[in-house]
Amino acid sequence: MQNLLRRLAMGVSYSKLTKPELEKIIKNANFTDEEEAIFKMLCSGRTIADISLKISICERTVNRRIKSIKEKVKRLEVMQYGDFNSGRSRN
């Protein structure tokens, strides 16, 4: 999990993650049902416009959910392994 979160912190696209990596994030990030659905669609390469049409919400709402997803993934990273960007870790 540490390597996975480190890759995300370095800017690896969600669509480049493996299925087991995605499942680990979903299991540990406490996404809402809607966030989880959006996360899965992002990982499959869908655009914001596609996601908006698929789940019948406006693009602005999709963007807010993506922001929340990113915050939860970042929080997961910090809670479990410290802040990779600062070089500090929790022991």
C-alpha positions as a LaTeX table, in Angstrom:
\begin{tabular}{lrrr}
\hline
Residue & $x$ (\AA) & $y$ (\AA) & $z$ (\AA) \\
\hline
Met1 & 0.00 & 0.00 & 0.00 \\
Gln2 & 2.85 & 2.39 & 0.76 \\
Asn3 & 4.25 & 2.06 & $-2.77$ \\
Leu4 & 0.78 & 2.59 & $-4.23$ \\
Leu5 & 0.20 & 5.79 & $-2.27$ \\
Arg6 & 3.68 & 7.00 & $-3.07$ \\
Arg7 & 2.94 & 6.53 & $-6.79$ \\
Leu8 & $-0.28$ & 8.53 & $-6.46$ \\
Ala9 & 1.54 & 11.27 & $-4.53$ \\
Met10 & 3.99 & 11.51 & $-7.42$ \\
Gly11 & 1.14 & 12.07 & $-9.86$ \\
Val12 & 0.50 & 8.62 & $-11.34$ \\
Ser13 & $-2.87$ & 8.65 & $-13.07$ \\
Tyr14 & $-5.63$ & 6.62 & $-11.45$ \\
Ser15 & $-6.12$ & 4.88 & $-14.80$ \\
Lys16 & $-2.57$ & 3.48 & $-14.58$ \\
Leu17 & $-3.20$ & 1.60 & $-11.33$ \\
Thr18 & $-3.79$ & $-2.13$ & $-11.22$ \\
Lys19 & $-7.08$ & $-3.65$ & $-10.10$ \\
Pro20 & $-5.63$ & $-4.84$ & $-6.75$ \\
Glu21 & $-4.23$ & $-1.35$ & $-6.12$ \\
Leu22 & $-7.60$ & 0.24 & $-6.85$ \\
Glu23 & $-9.36$ & $-2.21$ & $-4.56$ \\
Lys24 & $-6.97$ & $-1.33$ & $-1.72$ \\
Ile25 & $-7.74$ & 2.35 & $-2.11$ \\
Ile26 & $-11.50$ & 1.73 & $-2.23$ \\
Lys27 & $-11.31$ & $-0.49$ & 0.85 \\
Asn28 & $-9.34$ & 2.02 & 2.92 \\
Ala29 & $-10.38$ & 5.50 & 1.77 \\
Asn30 & $-13.95$ & 5.65 & 3.15 \\
Phe31 & $-15.50$ & 6.81 & $-0.10$ \\
Thr32 & $-19.22$ & 7.46 & $-0.28$ \\
Asp33 & $-21.08$ & 5.27 & $-2.78$ \\
Glu34 & $-21.08$ & 8.13 & $-5.29$ \\
Glu35 & $-17.36$ & 8.83 & $-4.79$ \\
Glu36 & $-16.58$ & 5.16 & $-5.25$ \\
Ala37 & $-18.56$ & 5.06 & $-8.50$ \\
Ile38 & $-16.78$ & 8.18 & $-9.77$ \\
Phe39 & $-13.38$ & 6.82 & $-8.69$ \\
Lys40 & $-13.99$ & 3.58 & $-10.61$ \\
Met41 & $-15.04$ & 5.52 & $-13.71$ \\
Leu42 & $-11.96$ & 7.76 & $-13.47$ \\
Cys43 & $-9.81$ & 4.67 & $-13.19$ \\
Ser44 & $-11.38$ & 3.24 & $-16.32$ \\
Gly45 & $-10.42$ & 6.39 & $-18.22$ \\
Arg46 & $-13.79$ & 8.13 & $-18.36$ \\
Thr47 & $-13.87$ & 11.89 & $-18.70$ \\
Ile48 & $-15.67$ & 14.25 & $-16.35$ \\
Ala49 & $-18.31$ & 14.84 & $-19.02$ \\
Asp50 & $-18.84$ & 11.07 & $-19.44$ \\
Ile51 & $-19.16$ & 10.59 & $-15.68$ \\
Ser52 & $-21.60$ & 13.48 & $-15.43$ \\
Leu53 & $-23.86$ & 11.95 & $-18.06$ \\
Lys54 & $-23.57$ & 8.41 & $-16.69$ \\
Ile55 & $-24.67$ & 9.27 & $-13.12$ \\
Ser56 & $-26.87$ & 12.26 & $-14.00$ \\
Ile57 & $-25.11$ & 15.01 & $-12.06$ \\
Cys58 & $-23.55$ & 18.21 & $-13.34$ \\
Glu59 & $-19.86$ & 18.40 & $-14.19$ \\
Arg60 & $-19.29$ & 20.85 & $-11.36$ \\
Thr61 & $-20.56$ & 18.26 & $-8.88$ \\
Val62 & $-18.31$ & 15.62 & $-10.44$ \\
Asn63 & $-15.36$ & 17.98 & $-9.96$ \\
Arg64 & $-16.29$ & 18.47 & $-6.29$ \\
Arg65 & $-16.49$ & 14.72 & $-5.79$ \\
Ile66 & $-13.08$ & 14.29 & $-7.46$ \\
Lys67 & $-11.65$ & 16.89 & $-5.10$ \\
Ser68 & $-13.08$ & 14.94 & $-2.17$ \\
Ile69 & $-11.66$ & 11.68 & $-3.56$ \\
Lys70 & $-8.20$ & 13.23 & $-3.85$ \\
Glu71 & $-8.42$ & 14.57 & $-0.29$ \\
Lys72 & $-9.40$ & 11.15 & 1.06 \\
Val73 & $-6.57$ & 9.43 & $-0.81$ \\
Lys74 & $-4.13$ & 12.04 & 0.51 \\
Arg75 & $-5.49$ & 11.62 & 4.05 \\
Leu76 & $-5.08$ & 7.87 & 3.71 \\
Glu77 & $-1.50$ & 8.39 & 2.61 \\
Val78 & $-0.68$ & 10.65 & 5.56 \\
Met79 & $-2.51$ & 8.51 & 8.13 \\
Gln80 & $-0.79$ & 5.31 & 7.13 \\
Tyr81 & 2.63 & 6.36 & 5.96 \\
Gly82 & 3.36 & 9.98 & 6.74 \\
Asp83 & 3.58 & 12.83 & 4.29 \\
Phe84 & 5.63 & 11.57 & 1.33 \\
Asn85 & 6.08 & 15.07 & $-0.01$ \\
Ser86 & 7.81 & 16.25 & 3.17 \\
Gly87 & 9.88 & 13.12 & 3.64 \\
Arg88 & 8.47 & 12.54 & 7.13 \\
Ser89 & 6.85 & 9.29 & 8.14 \\
Arg90 & 4.76 & 8.14 & 11.07 \\
Asn91 & 6.31 & 5.45 & 13.21 \\
\hline
\end{tabular}
